[in-house]
Amino acid sequence: MANRKYIVGNWKMNGLRAQLSDIAAIAAIAANHDDADVGICPPVTLITAAVQANPDFAIGAQDCHFAESGAHTGCLSAVMLKEAGASYSILGHSERRADQQEGDAEVKAKAEAVRAAGMGVIICVGETEEERDAGQAIEIVTVQLARSFPAGASADWLTIAYEPIWAIGTGRVPEVSDVAEMHAAIRVKLGELMGQGSDAVRILYGGSMNGSNAAELLAVPNVDGGLVGGASLTAAKFAPIIEAAAEA
Ligand code: 13P
């Protein structure tokens, strides 16, 4: 049986209080499409206000420190994010792996910390263009997944997002056959890593998903949803993706 579709908007470093109205509009659209799960990960500064204004809508964080507290200037722990209102966090996004030099072991530790706080986890994996051109994409991504994989994984709190780095913010999307091949490989690897229950772990596609290509991408076997950047920033752009997921 196909998994229920899951669409998450990653706002990255975008959004001031003026954009809370977009979150409210997106939450209202999501409430009218209860055949799919929908969430938004705004900057931390908006989490509490977003949750207070939209208590039934799933607001998440974009990163988290692996420690519970301590001398880590500028960082936030899972319990802090949970107290702020986040119910899950994106982890290991390629922008953090590149900008903050996050490695797989750190992503794994973060995932375990977020889980320990009772939150959900979305772990991102993906290859560079050079790696794809060299025919290494599947090897790179499945090894990244295995090394980033948290202990005790279960589909009720873990989601994987496949985001080819060269497709993020570029308007370029892989061939549907390449998406199908990668998602199938991730599904097989999840089976090796966790055995029973792995089929229920949702695997999202991310990278230039928009209202025009969402239906085609969401129809690919093992594509259980999308992690959406630019096209999640306004309700007008995000709505057709939510609609495509609810109809998929
Ligand atoms: P874009 O949808 O803007 O390509 O971003 C994808 C992404 O990185 C989501 O995490």
PDB file of C-alpha atoms and ligand atoms in Angstrom:
ATOM      1  CA  MET A   1       0.000   0.000   0.000  1.00  0.00           C
ATOM      2  CA  ALA A   2       1.275   3.455  -0.869  1.00  0.00           C
ATOM      3  CA  ASN A   3       2.259   5.681   2.004  1.00  0.00           C
ATOM      4  CA  ARG A   4       0.263   8.800   2.789  1.00  0.00           C
ATOM      5  CA  LYS A   5       1.879  11.766   1.033  1.00  0.00           C
ATOM      6  CA  TYR A   6       3.842  14.268   3.120  1.00  0.00           C
ATOM      7  CA  ILE A   7       4.694  17.770   1.880  1.00  0.00           C
ATOM      8  CA  VAL A   8       7.059  19.936   3.926  1.00  0.00           C
ATOM      9  CA  GLY A   9       8.007  23.528   3.176  1.00  0.00           C
ATOM     10  CA  ASN A  10      11.561  24.458   4.136  1.00  0.00           C
ATOM     11  CA  TRP A  11      11.669  28.229   4.400  1.00  0.00           C
ATOM     12  CA  LYS A  12      15.457  28.278   4.956  1.00  0.00           C
ATOM     13  CA  MET A  13      16.611  31.814   5.981  1.00  0.00           C
ATOM     14  CA  ASN A  14      13.429  33.482   4.768  1.00  0.00           C
ATOM     15  CA  GLY A  15      10.478  34.937   6.653  1.00  0.00           C
ATOM     16  CA  LEU A  16       9.717  37.776   9.038  1.00  0.00           C
ATOM     17  CA  ARG A  17       6.588  38.258  11.117  1.00  0.00           C
ATOM     18  CA  ALA A  18       4.874  39.726   8.058  1.00  0.00           C
ATOM     19  CA  GLN A  19       5.017  36.243   6.501  1.00  0.00           C
ATOM     20  CA  LEU A  20       3.015  34.642   9.347  1.00  0.00           C
ATOM     21  CA  SER A  21      -0.048  35.350   7.197  1.00  0.00           C
ATOM     22  CA  ASP A  22       1.377  33.001   4.550  1.00  0.00           C
ATOM     23  CA  ILE A  23       1.737  30.255   7.146  1.00  0.00           C
ATOM     24  CA  ALA A  24      -1.882  30.831   8.222  1.00  0.00           C
ATOM     25  CA  ALA A  25      -3.039  30.639   4.604  1.00  0.00           C
ATOM     26  CA  ILE A  26      -1.004  27.445   4.011  1.00  0.00           C
ATOM     27  CA  ALA A  27      -2.390  25.902   7.220  1.00  0.00           C
ATOM     28  CA  ALA A  28      -5.920  26.650   6.029  1.00  0.00           C
ATOM     29  CA  ILE A  29      -5.246  25.006   2.640  1.00  0.00           C
ATOM     30  CA  ALA A  30      -3.729  21.989   4.396  1.00  0.00           C
ATOM     31  CA  ALA A  31      -6.793  21.680   6.630  1.00  0.00           C
ATOM     32  CA  ASN A  32      -8.936  21.446   3.487  1.00  0.00           C
ATOM     33  CA  HIS A  33      -6.750  18.660   2.044  1.00  0.00           C
ATOM     34  CA  ASP A  34      -6.680  16.048   4.757  1.00  0.00           C
ATOM     35  CA  ASP A  35      -5.633  13.279   2.347  1.00  0.00           C
ATOM     36  CA  ALA A  36      -2.030  14.474   2.731  1.00  0.00           C
ATOM     37  CA  ASP A  37       0.205  15.591   5.613  1.00  0.00           C
ATOM     38  CA  VAL A  38       1.597  19.115   5.310  1.00  0.00           C
ATOM     39  CA  GLY A  39       4.055  21.142   7.367  1.00  0.00           C
ATOM     40  CA  ILE A  40       6.229  24.249   7.270  1.00  0.00           C
ATOM     41  CA  CYS A  41       9.697  24.717   8.769  1.00  0.00           C
ATOM     42  CA  PRO A  42      10.062  28.490   9.180  1.00  0.00           C
ATOM     43  CA  PRO A  43      13.063  30.183  10.752  1.00  0.00           C
ATOM     44  CA  VAL A  44      13.190  29.562  14.516  1.00  0.00           C
ATOM     45  CA  THR A  45      12.140  33.164  15.183  1.00  0.00           C
ATOM     46  CA  LEU A  46       8.666  32.399  13.787  1.00  0.00           C
ATOM     47  CA  ILE A  47       8.056  28.942  15.277  1.00  0.00           C
ATOM     48  CA  THR A  48       6.228  29.968  18.444  1.00  0.00           C
ATOM     49  CA  ALA A  49       4.036  32.577  16.793  1.00  0.00           C
ATOM     50  CA  ALA A  50       3.225  30.174  13.948  1.00  0.00           C
ATOM     51  CA  VAL A  51       2.207  27.400  16.353  1.00  0.00           C
ATOM     52  CA  GLN A  52       0.142  29.754  18.522  1.00  0.00           C
ATOM     53  CA  ALA A  53      -1.749  31.060  15.511  1.00  0.00           C
ATOM     54  CA  ASN A  54      -2.157  27.614  13.857  1.00  0.00           C
ATOM     55  CA  PRO A  55      -2.274  25.051  16.681  1.00  0.00           C
ATOM     56  CA  ASP A  56      -3.370  22.155  14.449  1.00  0.00           C
ATOM     57  CA  PHE A  57      -0.686  22.710  11.797  1.00  0.00           C
ATOM     58  CA  ALA A  58       2.693  20.920  11.911  1.00  0.00           C
ATOM     59  CA  ILE A  59       5.491  23.446  12.386  1.00  0.00           C
ATOM     60  CA  GLY A  60       9.066  22.157  12.348  1.00  0.00           C
ATOM     61  CA  ALA A  61      12.651  23.367  12.738  1.00  0.00           C
ATOM     62  CA  GLN A  62      15.434  23.293  10.122  1.00  0.00           C
ATOM     63  CA  ASP A  63      18.305  22.098  12.317  1.00  0.00           C
ATOM     64  CA  CYS A  64      19.131  21.203  15.910  1.00  0.00           C
ATOM     65  CA  HIS A  65      22.238  20.720  18.061  1.00  0.00           C
ATOM     66  CA  PHE A  66      22.940  17.159  19.242  1.00  0.00           C
ATOM     67  CA  ALA A  67      23.536  18.168  22.872  1.00  0.00           C
ATOM     68  CA  GLU A  68      20.712  18.858  25.312  1.00  0.00           C
ATOM     69  CA  SER A  69      22.349  22.009  26.704  1.00  0.00           C
ATOM     70  CA  GLY A  70      25.800  23.458  27.279  1.00  0.00           C
ATOM     71  CA  ALA A  71      28.470  25.789  25.958  1.00  0.00           C
ATOM     72  CA  HIS A  72      27.426  25.995  22.296  1.00  0.00           C
ATOM     73  CA  THR A  73      26.996  29.676  21.504  1.00  0.00           C
ATOM     74  CA  GLY A  74      24.260  30.392  19.004  1.00  0.00           C
ATOM     75  CA  CYS A  75      22.945  26.817  18.896  1.00  0.00           C
ATOM     76  CA  LEU A  76      19.557  25.393  19.864  1.00  0.00           C
ATOM     77  CA  SER A  77      18.787  22.024  21.436  1.00  0.00           C
ATOM     78  CA  ALA A  78      15.892  19.713  20.630  1.00  0.00           C
ATOM     79  CA  VAL A  79      14.158  20.420  23.938  1.00  0.00           C
ATOM     80  CA  MET A  80      14.373  24.163  23.230  1.00  0.00           C
ATOM     81  CA  LEU A  81      12.867  23.725  19.781  1.00  0.00           C
ATOM     82  CA  LYS A  82      10.167  21.487  21.193  1.00  0.00           C
ATOM     83  CA  GLU A  83       9.352  24.034  23.874  1.00  0.00           C
ATOM     84  CA  ALA A  84       9.172  26.704  21.159  1.00  0.00           C
ATOM     85  CA  GLY A  85       6.512  24.576  19.441  1.00  0.00           C
ATOM     86  CA  ALA A  86       8.354  22.557  16.785  1.00  0.00           C
ATOM     87  CA  SER A  87       7.122  18.974  16.478  1.00  0.00           C
ATOM     88  CA  TYR A  88       9.904  17.795  14.129  1.00  0.00           C
ATOM     89  CA  SER A  89      13.138  18.996  12.547  1.00  0.00           C
ATOM     90  CA  ILE A  90      14.870  18.788   9.193  1.00  0.00           C
ATOM     91  CA  LEU A  91      18.456  17.535   9.714  1.00  0.00           C
ATOM     92  CA  GLY A  92      21.509  17.189   7.488  1.00  0.00           C
ATOM     93  CA  HIS A  93      20.309  19.519   4.743  1.00  0.00           C
ATOM     94  CA  SER A  94      22.980  19.857   2.058  1.00  0.00           C
ATOM     95  CA  GLU A  95      23.227  23.590   2.769  1.00  0.00           C
ATOM     96  CA  ARG A  96      24.217  22.791   6.357  1.00  0.00           C
ATOM     97  CA  ARG A  97      26.496  19.960   5.288  1.00  0.00           C
ATOM     98  CA  ALA A  98      28.242  22.516   3.015  1.00  0.00           C
ATOM     99  CA  ASP A  99      28.029  25.772   5.046  1.00  0.00           C
ATOM    100  CA  GLN A 100      28.527  24.296   8.526  1.00  0.00           C
ATOM    101  CA  GLN A 101      30.609  21.262   7.517  1.00  0.00           C
ATOM    102  CA  GLU A 102      28.123  18.857   9.077  1.00  0.00           C
ATOM    103  CA  GLY A 103      29.120  15.229   8.636  1.00  0.00           C
ATOM    104  CA  ASP A 104      27.069  12.053   8.714  1.00  0.00           C
ATOM    105  CA  ALA A 105      28.010  11.161  12.313  1.00  0.00           C
ATOM    106  CA  GLU A 106      26.840  14.577  13.492  1.00  0.00           C
ATOM    107  CA  VAL A 107      23.565  14.222  11.582  1.00  0.00           C
ATOM    108  CA  LYS A 108      23.015  10.810  13.203  1.00  0.00           C
ATOM    109  CA  ALA A 109      23.670  12.270  16.677  1.00  0.00           C
ATOM    110  CA  LYS A 110      21.283  15.136  15.968  1.00  0.00           C
ATOM    111  CA  ALA A 111      18.587  12.723  14.787  1.00  0.00           C
ATOM    112  CA  GLU A 112      18.900  10.695  17.979  1.00  0.00           C
ATOM    113  CA  ALA A 113      18.706  13.872  20.095  1.00  0.00           C
ATOM    114  CA  VAL A 114      15.616  15.116  18.255  1.00  0.00           C
ATOM    115  CA  ARG A 115      13.974  11.707  18.657  1.00  0.00           C
ATOM    116  CA  ALA A 116      14.858  11.643  22.361  1.00  0.00           C
ATOM    117  CA  ALA A 117      12.988  14.930  22.744  1.00  0.00           C
ATOM    118  CA  GLY A 118       9.897  13.249  21.285  1.00  0.00           C
ATOM    119  CA  MET A 119      10.026  15.018  17.941  1.00  0.00           C
ATOM    120  CA  GLY A 120       9.975  13.773  14.361  1.00  0.00           C
ATOM    121  CA  VAL A 121      13.057  13.776  12.120  1.00  0.00           C
ATOM    122  CA  ILE A 122      13.571  14.448   8.406  1.00  0.00           C
ATOM    123  CA  ILE A 123      17.087  13.401   7.335  1.00  0.00           C
ATOM    124  CA  CYS A 124      18.321  14.848   4.022  1.00  0.00           C
ATOM    125  CA  VAL A 125      20.683  13.051   1.646  1.00  0.00           C
ATOM    126  CA  GLY A 126      21.791  13.882  -1.877  1.00  0.00           C
ATOM    127  CA  GLU A 127      24.613  13.886  -4.399  1.00  0.00           C
ATOM    128  CA  THR A 128      26.490  16.685  -6.166  1.00  0.00           C
ATOM    129  CA  GLU A 129      26.357  17.086  -9.913  1.00  0.00           C
ATOM    130  CA  GLU A 130      29.938  15.795 -10.241  1.00  0.00           C
ATOM    131  CA  GLU A 131      29.018  12.666  -8.304  1.00  0.00           C
ATOM    132  CA  ARG A 132      25.993  12.056 -10.548  1.00  0.00           C
ATOM    133  CA  ASP A 133      28.014  12.631 -13.715  1.00  0.00           C
ATOM    134  CA  ALA A 134      30.574  10.142 -12.435  1.00  0.00           C
ATOM    135  CA  GLY A 135      27.862   7.495 -11.999  1.00  0.00           C
ATOM    136  CA  GLN A 136      28.296   7.521  -8.210  1.00  0.00           C
ATOM    137  CA  ALA A 137      24.957   8.998  -7.129  1.00  0.00           C
ATOM    138  CA  ILE A 138      23.366   5.839  -5.737  1.00  0.00           C
ATOM    139  CA  GLU A 139      26.519   4.769  -3.904  1.00  0.00           C
ATOM    140  CA  ILE A 140      27.053   8.243  -2.403  1.00  0.00           C
ATOM    141  CA  VAL A 141      23.451   8.631  -1.246  1.00  0.00           C
ATOM    142  CA  THR A 142      23.012   5.146   0.211  1.00  0.00           C
ATOM    143  CA  VAL A 143      26.297   5.383   2.112  1.00  0.00           C
ATOM    144  CA  GLN A 144      25.304   8.853   3.388  1.00  0.00           C
ATOM    145  CA  LEU A 145      21.975   7.401   4.513  1.00  0.00           C
ATOM    146  CA  ALA A 146      23.586   4.466   6.320  1.00  0.00           C
ATOM    147  CA  ARG A 147      26.092   6.693   8.103  1.00  0.00           C
ATOM    148  CA  SER A 148      23.474   9.298   9.083  1.00  0.00           C
ATOM    149  CA  PHE A 149      20.938   6.699  10.189  1.00  0.00           C
ATOM    150  CA  PRO A 150      19.696   6.978  13.785  1.00  0.00           C
ATOM    151  CA  ALA A 151      19.410   4.052  16.189  1.00  0.00           C
ATOM    152  CA  GLY A 152      15.971   2.589  16.806  1.00  0.00           C
ATOM    153  CA  ALA A 153      14.461   4.104  13.660  1.00  0.00           C
ATOM    154  CA  SER A 154      10.740   3.827  13.168  1.00  0.00           C
ATOM    155  CA  ALA A 155       8.376   5.142  10.490  1.00  0.00           C
ATOM    156  CA  ASP A 156       6.270   7.035  13.014  1.00  0.00           C
ATOM    157  CA  TRP A 157       9.078   9.527  13.606  1.00  0.00           C
ATOM    158  CA  LEU A 158      11.595   9.173  10.772  1.00  0.00           C
ATOM    159  CA  THR A 159      11.337  10.562   7.229  1.00  0.00           C
ATOM    160  CA  ILE A 160      14.074  10.635   4.572  1.00  0.00           C
ATOM    161  CA  ALA A 161      14.417  13.421   1.990  1.00  0.00           C
ATOM    162  CA  TYR A 162      16.376  12.789  -1.213  1.00  0.00           C
ATOM    163  CA  GLU A 163      17.607  16.147  -2.479  1.00  0.00           C
ATOM    164  CA  PRO A 164      20.041  16.108  -5.410  1.00  0.00           C
ATOM    165  CA  ILE A 165      22.185  19.145  -4.574  1.00  0.00           C
ATOM    166  CA  TRP A 166      22.308  20.335  -8.189  1.00  0.00           C
ATOM    167  CA  ALA A 167      18.496  20.462  -8.311  1.00  0.00           C
ATOM    168  CA  ILE A 168      18.110  22.738  -5.266  1.00  0.00           C
ATOM    169  CA  GLY A 169      17.054  26.250  -6.224  1.00  0.00           C
ATOM    170  CA  THR A 170      18.155  25.762  -9.828  1.00  0.00           C
ATOM    171  CA  GLY A 171      14.883  24.956 -11.571  1.00  0.00           C
ATOM    172  CA  ARG A 172      16.486  21.706 -12.735  1.00  0.00           C
ATOM    173  CA  VAL A 173      14.854  18.407 -11.834  1.00  0.00           C
ATOM    174  CA  PRO A 174      16.261  14.909 -12.458  1.00  0.00           C
ATOM    175  CA  GLU A 175      14.673  12.622 -15.017  1.00  0.00           C
ATOM    176  CA  VAL A 176      11.711  10.798 -13.523  1.00  0.00           C
ATOM    177  CA  SER A 177      13.540   7.518 -14.172  1.00  0.00           C
ATOM    178  CA  ASP A 178      16.518   8.746 -12.107  1.00  0.00           C
ATOM    179  CA  VAL A 179      14.207   9.765  -9.247  1.00  0.00           C
ATOM    180  CA  ALA A 180      12.557   6.327  -9.399  1.00  0.00           C
ATOM    181  CA  GLU A 181      15.932   4.549  -9.386  1.00  0.00           C
ATOM    182  CA  MET A 182      17.226   6.565  -6.410  1.00  0.00           C
ATOM    183  CA  HIS A 183      14.069   6.235  -4.327  1.00  0.00           C
ATOM    184  CA  ALA A 184      14.007   2.481  -4.974  1.00  0.00           C
ATOM    185  CA  ALA A 185      17.655   2.245  -3.863  1.00  0.00           C
ATOM    186  CA  ILE A 186      16.864   4.220  -0.694  1.00  0.00           C
ATOM    187  CA  ARG A 187      13.920   1.889  -0.025  1.00  0.00           C
ATOM    188  CA  VAL A 188      16.189  -1.160  -0.319  1.00  0.00           C
ATOM    189  CA  LYS A 189      18.788   0.454   1.974  1.00  0.00           C
ATOM    190  CA  LEU A 190      16.094   1.279   4.556  1.00  0.00           C
ATOM    191  CA  GLY A 191      15.147  -2.412   4.522  1.00  0.00           C
ATOM    192  CA  GLU A 192      18.771  -3.353   5.251  1.00  0.00           C
ATOM    193  CA  LEU A 193      19.097  -0.741   7.985  1.00  0.00           C
ATOM    194  CA  MET A 194      15.877  -1.327   9.898  1.00  0.00           C
ATOM    195  CA  GLY A 195      14.169  -4.467   8.596  1.00  0.00           C
ATOM    196  CA  GLN A 196      10.490  -4.661   9.387  1.00  0.00           C
ATOM    197  CA  GLY A 197       8.581  -1.439   9.086  1.00  0.00           C
ATOM    198  CA  SER A 198      10.959   0.140   6.574  1.00  0.00           C
ATOM    199  CA  ASP A 199       8.300   0.284   3.838  1.00  0.00           C
ATOM    200  CA  ALA A 200       6.327   2.775   5.922  1.00  0.00           C
ATOM    201  CA  VAL A 201       9.225   5.271   6.203  1.00  0.00           C
ATOM    202  CA  ARG A 202       8.346   8.105   3.876  1.00  0.00           C
ATOM    203  CA  ILE A 203      10.929   9.158   1.297  1.00  0.00           C
ATOM    204  CA  LEU A 204      10.448  12.740   0.098  1.00  0.00           C
ATOM    205  CA  TYR A 205      11.884  14.219  -3.082  1.00  0.00           C
ATOM    206  CA  GLY A 206      13.356  17.746  -2.843  1.00  0.00           C
ATOM    207  CA  GLY A 207      14.903  20.085  -5.408  1.00  0.00           C
ATOM    208  CA  SER A 208      12.945  22.571  -7.556  1.00  0.00           C
ATOM    209  CA  MET A 209       9.594  20.917  -6.887  1.00  0.00           C
ATOM    210  CA  ASN A 210       6.815  23.286  -7.920  1.00  0.00           C
ATOM    211  CA  GLY A 211       3.158  23.419  -8.864  1.00  0.00           C
ATOM    212  CA  SER A 212       3.915  22.347 -12.433  1.00  0.00           C
ATOM    213  CA  ASN A 213       6.048  19.273 -11.760  1.00  0.00           C
ATOM    214  CA  ALA A 214       4.685  18.054  -8.398  1.00  0.00           C
ATOM    215  CA  ALA A 215       2.029  15.696  -9.765  1.00  0.00           C
ATOM    216  CA  GLU A 216       4.540  13.934 -12.029  1.00  0.00           C
ATOM    217  CA  LEU A 217       7.147  13.605  -9.256  1.00  0.00           C
ATOM    218  CA  LEU A 218       4.603  12.452  -6.663  1.00  0.00           C
ATOM    219  CA  ALA A 219       3.422   9.695  -9.023  1.00  0.00           C
ATOM    220  CA  VAL A 220       6.883   8.076  -9.046  1.00  0.00           C
ATOM    221  CA  PRO A 221       7.006   4.819  -7.047  1.00  0.00           C
ATOM    222  CA  ASN A 222       8.551   5.349  -3.568  1.00  0.00           C
ATOM    223  CA  VAL A 223       8.158   9.139  -3.772  1.00  0.00           C
ATOM    224  CA  ASP A 224       6.053   9.676  -0.664  1.00  0.00           C
ATOM    225  CA  GLY A 225       6.063  13.460  -0.735  1.00  0.00           C
ATOM    226  CA  GLY A 226       8.193  16.529  -1.222  1.00  0.00           C
ATOM    227  CA  LEU A 227      10.582  18.820   0.636  1.00  0.00           C
ATOM    228  CA  VAL A 228       9.970  22.178  -0.968  1.00  0.00           C
ATOM    229  CA  GLY A 229      12.062  25.345  -0.729  1.00  0.00           C
ATOM    230  CA  GLY A 230      11.231  28.323  -2.935  1.00  0.00           C
ATOM    231  CA  ALA A 231       7.758  27.135  -3.917  1.00  0.00           C
ATOM    232  CA  SER A 232       6.690  26.887  -0.247  1.00  0.00           C
ATOM    233  CA  LEU A 233       7.239  30.564   0.560  1.00  0.00           C
ATOM    234  CA  THR A 234       3.763  31.725  -0.427  1.00  0.00           C
ATOM    235  CA  ALA A 235       0.384  30.036  -0.184  1.00  0.00           C
ATOM    236  CA  ALA A 236      -0.218  30.746  -3.879  1.00  0.00           C
ATOM    237  CA  LYS A 237       2.873  28.776  -4.945  1.00  0.00           C
ATOM    238  CA  PHE A 238       2.514  26.019  -2.345  1.00  0.00           C
ATOM    239  CA  ALA A 239      -1.213  25.336  -2.839  1.00  0.00           C
ATOM    240  CA  PRO A 240      -0.913  23.395  -6.130  1.00  0.00           C
ATOM    241  CA  ILE A 241       1.733  21.131  -4.575  1.00  0.00           C
ATOM    242  CA  ILE A 242      -0.554  20.374  -1.613  1.00  0.00           C
ATOM    243  CA  GLU A 243      -3.400  19.711  -4.051  1.00  0.00           C
ATOM    244  CA  ALA A 244      -1.229  17.372  -6.130  1.00  0.00           C
ATOM    245  CA  ALA A 245      -0.266  15.439  -2.986  1.00  0.00           C
ATOM    246  CA  ALA A 246      -3.862  15.124  -1.819  1.00  0.00           C
ATOM    247  CA  GLU A 247      -4.862  13.773  -5.230  1.00  0.00           C
ATOM    248  CA  ALA A 248      -1.846  11.484  -5.725  1.00  0.00           C
TER     249      ALA A 248
HETATM  250  P1  13P B   1      14.042  24.399  -3.729  1.00  0.00           P
HETATM  251  O1  13P B   1      12.627  23.804  -3.717  1.00  0.00           O
HETATM  252  O2  13P B   1      14.034  25.873  -3.602  1.00  0.00           O
HETATM  253  O3  13P B   1      14.832  23.868  -4.864  1.00  0.00           O
HETATM  254  O4  13P B   1      14.741  23.861  -2.384  1.00  0.00           O
HETATM  255  C1  13P B   1      14.699  22.515  -2.102  1.00  0.00           C
HETATM  256  C2  13P B   1      15.244  22.317  -0.743  1.00  0.00           C
HETATM  257  O5  13P B   1      16.440  22.443  -0.516  1.00  0.00           O
HETATM  258  C3  13P B   1      14.298  21.985   0.324  1.00  0.00           C
HETATM  259  O6  13P B   1      14.946  21.596   1.485  1.00  0.00           O
END
